[in-house]
mmCIF file of C-alpha atoms in Angstrom:
data_model
loop_
_atom_site.group_PDB
_atom_site.id
_atom_site.type_symbol
_atom_site.label_atom_id
_atom_site.label_comp_id
_atom_site.label_asym_id
_atom_site.label_seq_id
_atom_site.Cartn_x
_atom_site.Cartn_y
_atom_site.Cartn_z
ATOM 1 C CA MET A 1 44.927 102.812 3.913
ATOM 2 C CA THR A 2 45.788 105.498 6.477
ATOM 3 C CA LYS A 3 46.694 102.857 9.082
ATOM 4 C CA SER A 4 49.013 101.161 6.577
ATOM 5 C CA LYS A 5 50.683 104.492 5.827
ATOM 6 C CA GLU A 6 51.147 105.232 9.524
ATOM 7 C CA THR A 7 52.663 101.787 10.078
ATOM 8 C CA SER A 8 55.086 102.371 7.202
ATOM 9 C CA GLU A 9 56.070 105.778 8.575
ATOM 10 C CA ASN A 10 56.600 104.371 12.089
ATOM 11 C CA SER A 11 58.697 101.557 10.678
ATOM 12 C CA TYR A 12 60.880 104.020 8.781
ATOM 13 C CA LEU A 13 61.234 106.205 11.882
ATOM 14 C CA ILE A 14 62.494 103.220 13.897
ATOM 15 C CA GLY A 15 64.908 102.251 11.109
ATOM 16 C CA ALA A 16 66.184 105.808 10.734
ATOM 17 C CA THR A 17 66.675 106.166 14.506
ATOM 18 C CA CYS A 18 68.642 102.907 14.628
ATOM 19 C CA LEU A 19 70.844 104.027 11.734
ATOM 20 C CA LEU A 20 71.535 107.417 13.319
ATOM 21 C CA LEU A 21 72.517 105.673 16.558
ATOM 22 C CA GLU A 22 74.804 103.383 14.555
ATOM 23 C CA ILE A 23 76.428 106.451 12.947
ATOM 24 C CA VAL A 24 76.850 108.190 16.306
ATOM 25 C CA PHE A 25 78.450 105.111 17.896
ATOM 26 C CA GLY A 26 80.701 104.661 14.868
ATOM 27 C CA SER A 27 81.849 108.296 15.044
ATOM 28 C CA ILE A 28 82.570 107.967 18.770
ATOM 29 C CA MET A 29 84.659 104.858 18.060
ATOM 30 C CA VAL A 30 86.634 106.677 15.364
ATOM 31 C CA ALA A 31 87.329 109.576 17.738
ATOM 32 C CA ILE A 32 88.520 107.142 20.433
ATOM 33 C CA VAL A 33 90.761 105.323 17.923
ATOM 34 C CA LYS A 34 92.378 108.618 16.918
ATOM 35 C CA TYR A 35 92.779 109.629 20.550
ATOM 36 C CA ILE A 36 94.496 106.424 21.784
ATOM 37 C CA ALA A 37 96.418 105.491 18.605
ATOM 38 C CA SER A 38 99.673 106.837 20.013
ATOM 39 C CA ASP A 39 99.368 104.571 23.070
ATOM 40 C CA VAL A 40 98.313 101.216 21.613
ATOM 41 C CA SER A 41 98.636 99.331 18.318
ATOM 42 C CA VAL A 42 95.715 99.587 15.901
ATOM 43 C CA ALA A 43 95.880 95.775 15.666
ATOM 44 C CA PHE A 44 94.803 95.490 19.323
ATOM 45 C CA ILE A 45 91.975 97.969 18.730
ATOM 46 C CA LEU A 46 90.724 95.933 15.775
ATOM 47 C CA MET A 47 91.014 92.652 17.674
ATOM 48 C CA PHE A 48 88.806 93.950 20.477
ATOM 49 C CA ARG A 49 86.398 95.531 17.994
ATOM 50 C CA TYR A 50 85.853 92.241 16.133
ATOM 51 C CA ILE A 51 85.683 89.924 19.145
ATOM 52 C CA PHE A 52 83.177 92.032 21.067
ATOM 53 C CA CYS A 53 80.836 92.173 18.065
ATOM 54 C CA LEU A 54 80.308 88.414 18.161
ATOM 55 C CA PRO A 55 78.085 87.926 21.246
ATOM 56 C CA ILE A 56 75.303 90.301 20.125
ATOM 57 C CA LEU A 57 75.300 88.881 16.568
ATOM 58 C CA PHE A 58 75.221 85.322 17.900
ATOM 59 C CA PHE A 59 72.348 86.166 20.248
ATOM 60 C CA ILE A 60 70.288 87.860 17.498
ATOM 61 C CA GLY A 61 70.848 84.931 15.119
ATOM 62 C CA LEU A 62 69.781 82.383 17.725
ATOM 63 C CA LYS A 63 66.643 84.367 18.541
ATOM 64 C CA LEU A 64 65.663 84.544 14.853
ATOM 65 C CA ASP A 65 66.163 80.952 13.616
ATOM 66 C CA GLY A 66 68.482 79.104 15.959
ATOM 67 C CA PHE A 67 71.779 77.646 14.716
ATOM 68 C CA SER A 68 70.360 77.237 11.205
ATOM 69 C CA HIS A 69 70.433 81.038 10.886
ATOM 70 C CA PHE A 70 74.237 80.929 10.523
ATOM 71 C CA ARG A 71 74.359 78.609 7.504
ATOM 72 C CA ILE A 72 76.026 80.121 4.440
ATOM 73 C CA LYS A 73 75.555 78.893 0.868
ATOM 74 C CA ASN A 74 77.801 81.267 -1.115
ATOM 75 C CA LYS A 75 81.096 80.818 0.715
ATOM 76 C CA LYS A 76 83.285 82.345 -2.030
ATOM 77 C CA ILE A 77 81.448 85.655 -1.993
ATOM 78 C CA LEU A 78 81.435 85.558 1.822
ATOM 79 C CA ALA A 79 85.228 85.184 1.707
ATOM 80 C CA LEU A 80 85.462 88.215 -0.606
ATOM 81 C CA ARG A 81 83.148 90.189 1.690
ATOM 82 C CA SER A 82 85.219 89.223 4.759
ATOM 83 C CA VAL A 83 88.639 90.021 3.293
ATOM 84 C CA SER A 84 87.539 93.300 1.703
ATOM 85 C CA GLY A 85 85.653 94.300 4.860
ATOM 86 C CA LEU A 86 88.685 93.606 7.054
ATOM 87 C CA LEU A 87 91.010 95.591 4.773
ATOM 88 C CA GLY A 88 88.480 98.403 4.444
ATOM 89 C CA LEU A 89 88.068 98.787 8.208
ATOM 90 C CA SER A 90 91.829 98.494 8.838
ATOM 91 C CA PHE A 91 92.680 101.237 6.340
ATOM 92 C CA TRP A 92 89.766 103.348 7.648
ATOM 93 C CA TYR A 93 91.136 103.242 11.211
ATOM 94 C CA LEU A 94 94.633 104.036 9.923
ATOM 95 C CA SER A 95 93.315 106.986 7.909
ATOM 96 C CA VAL A 96 91.746 108.744 10.905
ATOM 97 C CA ILE A 97 95.070 108.542 12.732
ATOM 98 C CA TYR A 98 96.788 110.623 10.041
ATOM 99 C CA LEU A 99 93.884 112.754 8.772
ATOM 100 C CA ALA A 100 91.507 115.192 10.393
ATOM 101 C CA ILE A 101 88.348 113.299 11.366
ATOM 102 C CA SER A 102 86.197 115.786 9.433
ATOM 103 C CA LYS A 103 88.197 115.151 6.222
ATOM 104 C CA ALA A 104 88.234 111.361 6.684
ATOM 105 C CA LEU A 105 84.456 111.196 7.208
ATOM 106 C CA ALA A 106 83.784 113.534 4.274
ATOM 107 C CA LEU A 107 86.038 111.588 1.899
ATOM 108 C CA GLY A 108 84.443 108.349 3.101
ATOM 109 C CA GLN A 109 81.114 109.557 1.699
ATOM 110 C CA ILE A 110 82.465 109.087 -1.829
ATOM 111 C CA MET A 111 81.773 105.363 -1.417
ATOM 112 C CA PRO A 112 78.643 105.367 -3.675
ATOM 113 C CA VAL A 113 80.900 106.638 -6.483
ATOM 114 C CA PHE A 114 83.309 103.742 -5.935
ATOM 115 C CA ILE A 115 80.420 101.266 -5.700
ATOM 116 C CA CYS A 116 79.024 102.592 -8.970
ATOM 117 C CA LEU A 117 82.416 102.174 -10.675
ATOM 118 C CA LEU A 118 82.882 98.663 -9.276
ATOM 119 C CA SER A 119 79.360 97.694 -10.324
ATOM 120 C CA ILE A 120 80.285 98.645 -13.882
ATOM 121 C CA ILE A 121 83.459 96.532 -13.735
ATOM 122 C CA PHE A 122 82.275 93.454 -11.804
ATOM 123 C CA LEU A 123 78.505 93.395 -12.252
ATOM 124 C CA GLN A 124 78.442 94.751 -15.839
ATOM 125 C CA GLU A 125 75.833 97.320 -14.834
ATOM 126 C CA LYS A 126 75.049 99.897 -17.516
ATOM 127 C CA VAL A 127 75.666 103.524 -16.533
ATOM 128 C CA GLY A 128 74.379 106.477 -18.530
ATOM 129 C CA ILE A 129 75.727 109.972 -19.033
ATOM 130 C CA TYR A 130 74.001 111.337 -15.921
ATOM 131 C CA ARG A 131 75.623 108.917 -13.514
ATOM 132 C CA TRP A 132 78.992 109.254 -15.261
ATOM 133 C CA THR A 133 78.726 113.003 -14.734
ATOM 134 C CA ALA A 134 77.913 112.441 -11.053
ATOM 135 C CA ILE A 135 80.933 110.128 -10.729
ATOM 136 C CA ILE A 136 83.238 112.768 -12.223
ATOM 137 C CA PHE A 137 81.891 115.499 -9.929
ATOM 138 C CA GLY A 138 82.253 113.225 -6.887
ATOM 139 C CA LEU A 139 85.895 112.507 -7.706
ATOM 140 C CA LEU A 140 86.435 116.236 -8.334
ATOM 141 C CA GLY A 141 85.064 116.945 -4.846
ATOM 142 C CA ALA A 142 87.583 114.511 -3.353
ATOM 143 C CA ILE A 143 90.423 116.201 -5.249
ATOM 144 C CA ILE A 144 89.328 119.623 -3.944
ATOM 145 C CA ILE A 145 89.390 118.357 -0.339
ATOM 146 C CA ILE A 146 92.823 116.741 -0.826
ATOM 147 C CA ASP A 147 94.004 119.950 -2.578
ATOM 148 C CA PRO A 148 97.048 118.618 -4.504
ATOM 149 C CA GLY A 149 100.031 120.929 -4.584
ATOM 150 C CA THR A 150 99.540 122.368 -1.113
ATOM 151 C CA GLU A 151 101.701 121.512 1.877
ATOM 152 C CA GLY A 152 100.611 118.262 3.485
ATOM 153 C CA TRP A 153 98.619 116.903 0.542
ATOM 154 C CA LYS A 154 100.977 113.906 0.359
ATOM 155 C CA ASN A 155 99.772 112.810 3.801
ATOM 156 C CA ILE A 156 99.701 108.990 3.827
ATOM 157 C CA GLY A 157 96.250 109.251 5.406
ATOM 158 C CA PHE A 158 94.823 110.129 1.978
ATOM 159 C CA LEU A 159 96.179 106.836 0.612
ATOM 160 C CA TYR A 160 94.658 104.976 3.550
ATOM 161 C CA ILE A 161 91.233 106.595 3.116
ATOM 162 C CA PHE A 162 91.353 105.814 -0.627
ATOM 163 C CA LEU A 163 92.202 102.153 0.027
ATOM 164 C CA GLY A 164 89.698 101.965 2.870
ATOM 165 C CA THR A 165 86.901 103.330 0.699
ATOM 166 C CA LEU A 166 87.908 101.104 -2.221
ATOM 167 C CA PHE A 167 87.853 97.896 -0.157
ATOM 168 C CA ALA A 168 84.661 98.972 1.637
ATOM 169 C CA SER A 169 83.066 99.470 -1.775
ATOM 170 C CA ILE A 170 84.127 95.965 -2.837
ATOM 171 C CA MET A 171 82.577 94.727 0.393
ATOM 172 C CA PHE A 172 79.234 96.412 -0.363
ATOM 173 C CA VAL A 173 79.213 95.096 -3.938
ATOM 174 C CA SER A 174 79.798 91.579 -2.569
ATOM 175 C CA LEU A 175 77.027 92.185 -0.017
ATOM 176 C CA ARG A 176 74.658 92.860 -2.916
ATOM 177 C CA LYS A 177 75.331 89.350 -4.191
ATOM 178 C CA LEU A 178 75.207 87.791 -0.728
ATOM 179 C CA GLY A 179 71.878 89.500 -0.103
ATOM 180 C CA LEU A 180 70.331 87.310 -2.795
ATOM 181 C CA THR A 181 70.974 84.071 -0.871
ATOM 182 C CA GLU A 182 72.123 84.882 2.672
ATOM 183 C CA ASN A 183 70.817 86.787 5.682
ATOM 184 C CA PRO A 184 72.738 89.838 6.995
ATOM 185 C CA ILE A 185 73.218 88.624 10.590
ATOM 186 C CA ALA A 186 74.927 85.427 9.413
ATOM 187 C CA THR A 187 77.276 87.229 7.026
ATOM 188 C CA ALA A 188 78.162 89.808 9.708
ATOM 189 C CA PHE A 189 78.757 87.027 12.255
ATOM 190 C CA TRP A 190 81.186 85.060 10.059
ATOM 191 C CA TYR A 191 82.905 88.270 8.956
ATOM 192 C CA ASN A 192 83.560 89.236 12.584
ATOM 193 C CA ILE A 193 84.820 85.733 13.399
ATOM 194 C CA PHE A 194 87.264 86.065 10.495
ATOM 195 C CA GLY A 195 88.419 89.504 11.642
ATOM 196 C CA GLY A 196 88.734 88.382 15.266
ATOM 197 C CA MET A 197 90.842 85.365 14.262
ATOM 198 C CA VAL A 198 93.143 87.348 11.943
ATOM 199 C CA PHE A 199 93.936 90.075 14.455
ATOM 200 C CA SER A 200 94.141 87.674 17.406
ATOM 201 C CA ILE A 201 96.743 85.605 15.543
ATOM 202 C CA TYR A 202 98.653 88.749 14.589
ATOM 203 C CA CYS A 203 98.548 90.272 18.095
ATOM 204 C CA PHE A 204 99.577 87.097 19.923
ATOM 205 C CA SER A 205 102.322 86.376 17.346
ATOM 206 C CA PHE A 206 103.959 89.797 17.077
ATOM 207 C CA LEU A 207 102.710 91.770 20.086
ATOM 208 C CA THR A 208 102.116 91.094 23.758
ATOM 209 C CA MET A 209 99.389 92.138 26.135
ATOM 210 C CA ALA A 210 102.113 93.926 28.096
ATOM 211 C CA ASP A 211 102.207 96.425 25.204
ATOM 212 C CA ILE A 212 98.759 97.669 26.284
ATOM 213 C CA PRO A 213 98.994 100.384 28.955
ATOM 214 C CA GLU A 214 96.821 99.727 32.004
ATOM 215 C CA ASN A 215 94.744 102.863 31.450
ATOM 216 C CA ILE A 216 93.907 101.741 27.872
ATOM 217 C CA TRP A 217 92.285 98.417 28.799
ATOM 218 C CA PHE A 218 89.041 100.037 29.826
ATOM 219 C CA VAL A 219 88.980 102.078 26.612
ATOM 220 C CA LEU A 220 89.454 98.935 24.494
ATOM 221 C CA ILE A 221 86.521 97.281 26.261
ATOM 222 C CA ILE A 222 84.419 100.389 25.578
ATOM 223 C CA ILE A 223 85.367 100.170 21.871
ATOM 224 C CA GLY A 224 84.269 96.534 21.828
ATOM 225 C CA LEU A 225 80.924 97.340 23.441
ATOM 226 C CA LEU A 226 80.350 100.288 21.085
ATOM 227 C CA ALA A 227 81.134 98.063 18.097
ATOM 228 C CA SER A 228 78.689 95.451 19.367
ATOM 229 C CA ALA A 229 75.923 98.051 19.743
ATOM 230 C CA GLN A 230 76.807 99.516 16.339
ATOM 231 C CA GLN A 231 76.380 96.120 14.656
ATOM 232 C CA ALA A 232 73.022 95.602 16.359
ATOM 233 C CA PHE A 233 71.685 99.028 15.369
ATOM 234 C CA MET A 234 72.874 98.516 11.784
ATOM 235 C CA ALA A 235 71.071 95.165 11.545
ATOM 236 C CA PHE A 236 67.835 96.545 13.024
ATOM 237 C CA SER A 237 67.906 99.686 10.865
ATOM 238 C CA HIS A 238 67.719 97.572 7.699
ATOM 239 C CA LYS A 239 65.038 95.379 9.229
ATOM 240 C CA PHE A 240 62.631 98.305 9.613
ATOM 241 C CA ALA A 241 63.562 100.352 6.513
ATOM 242 C CA SER A 242 65.070 99.732 3.073
ATOM 243 C CA ALA A 243 68.730 100.487 2.373
ATOM 244 C CA SER A 244 67.789 102.986 -0.359
ATOM 245 C CA SER A 245 65.499 104.991 1.922
ATOM 246 C CA LEU A 246 68.174 105.106 4.630
ATOM 247 C CA ALA A 247 71.084 105.966 2.299
ATOM 248 C CA PRO A 248 70.841 109.803 2.600
ATOM 249 C CA LEU A 249 71.058 109.562 6.403
ATOM 250 C CA HIS A 250 74.672 108.396 6.105
ATOM 251 C CA TYR A 251 75.597 112.020 5.449
ATOM 252 C CA ALA A 252 74.994 112.659 9.140
ATOM 253 C CA ASN A 253 78.611 111.470 9.394
ATOM 254 C CA ILE A 254 79.766 114.819 8.016
ATOM 255 C CA PRO A 255 78.269 117.244 10.583
ATOM 256 C CA ILE A 256 79.122 114.786 13.377
ATOM 257 C CA GLY A 257 82.704 114.596 12.079
ATOM 258 C CA ILE A 258 82.927 118.391 11.894
ATOM 259 C CA LEU A 259 81.568 118.742 15.426
ATOM 260 C CA VAL A 260 83.941 116.126 16.884
ATOM 261 C CA GLY A 261 86.876 117.503 14.889
ATOM 262 C CA ILE A 262 86.385 121.067 16.091
ATOM 263 C CA MET A 263 85.483 120.313 19.718
ATOM 264 C CA VAL A 264 87.902 117.460 20.459
ATOM 265 C CA PHE A 265 90.820 117.895 18.036
ATOM 266 C CA ASN A 266 90.669 121.656 17.273
ATOM 267 C CA GLU A 267 90.345 121.041 13.521
ATOM 268 C CA ILE A 268 89.853 123.943 11.120
ATOM 269 C CA ILE A 269 87.166 123.783 8.409
ATOM 270 C CA ASP A 270 88.260 125.671 5.285
ATOM 271 C CA LEU A 271 86.579 126.650 2.010
ATOM 272 C CA ASN A 272 88.086 123.694 0.121
ATOM 273 C CA PHE A 273 86.530 121.284 2.604
ATOM 274 C CA ILE A 274 83.095 122.900 2.236
ATOM 275 C CA ALA A 275 83.262 123.017 -1.593
ATOM 276 C CA GLY A 276 84.609 119.463 -1.958
ATOM 277 C CA THR A 277 82.141 118.016 0.535
ATOM 278 C CA THR A 278 79.245 119.738 -1.247
ATOM 279 C CA LEU A 279 80.267 118.163 -4.571
ATOM 280 C CA ILE A 280 80.670 114.706 -3.010
ATOM 281 C CA VAL A 281 77.280 114.835 -1.270
ATOM 282 C CA ALA A 282 75.496 116.204 -4.357
ATOM 283 C CA SER A 283 77.031 113.606 -6.697
ATOM 284 C CA THR A 284 76.376 110.614 -4.445
ATOM 285 C CA LEU A 285 72.804 111.715 -3.710
ATOM 286 C CA PHE A 286 72.231 111.949 -7.458
ATOM 287 C CA ILE A 287 73.665 108.447 -7.972
ATOM 288 C CA ILE A 288 71.304 107.104 -5.280
ATOM 289 C CA TYR A 289 68.380 108.951 -6.902
ATOM 290 C CA ARG A 290 69.187 107.557 -10.371
ATOM 291 C CA GLU A 291 69.554 103.998 -9.040
ATOM 292 C CA ASN A 292 66.198 104.238 -7.272
ATOM 293 C CA SER A 293 64.542 105.709 -10.385
ATOM 294 C CA LEU A 294 65.917 102.980 -12.645
ATOM 295 C CA ALA A 295 64.873 100.285 -10.156
ATOM 296 C CA LYS A 296 61.230 101.321 -10.356
ATOM 297 C CA PRO A 297 59.133 99.417 -12.953
#
């Protein structure tokens, strides 16, 4: 019994470590995107990000089951996952260009609220008064961070982060359905092929490689390698621990975002940010808690 418990704890520790590394790499990528956005098109950044993810996913899939690992049964839901994922990531990268990284990462944590709302609409899930209250408080937290009426609240970055979170939420809802019949490495592989093709076609049709400054090439390769490592750590984190047990660790994005924002971009953290972030974190943690409680027999 004790040995089984220790094995479970070790497994969770490995999963949690992988997820934290995935979050760290993702935050570094976001900071790099914000830093070089004035020098190179976001389309090029996304093209490199998608293409460089493919080798590690292909290698992992081959090691697990060979070519059969990449077979997909539910192609319609995979298409929804791919399109929504591409739009979500595109708007997310655009949002960090216009918003403070700390604000973008904090507002991104409202995703469980969006997922809960979309689950009601598309999956006909029943939601009680407690989760509705949590949803309202989460949205209130976002409004406090945006602070309507003050100078700069009409920043287009807020629209981008809203759209990015919305499409990312659609992606996660579609992943719930895909998880019933498909394996995560295969869905991630085909999603990255789709993204790589879309942005390669766009870049080679409307842009030229000459548009990339020489000093940016190395940075783009670094982004690709970071994205590849991020995908690998994400896959392994869910292999060793359940998504529900790892969910609270996603809030590590907030202190990392604050740290990067202050140290690299000289961002200022105000009272509205602290109050709004607190409401978002509290509401989404409660939603996760309620979902886990209702899932238990």
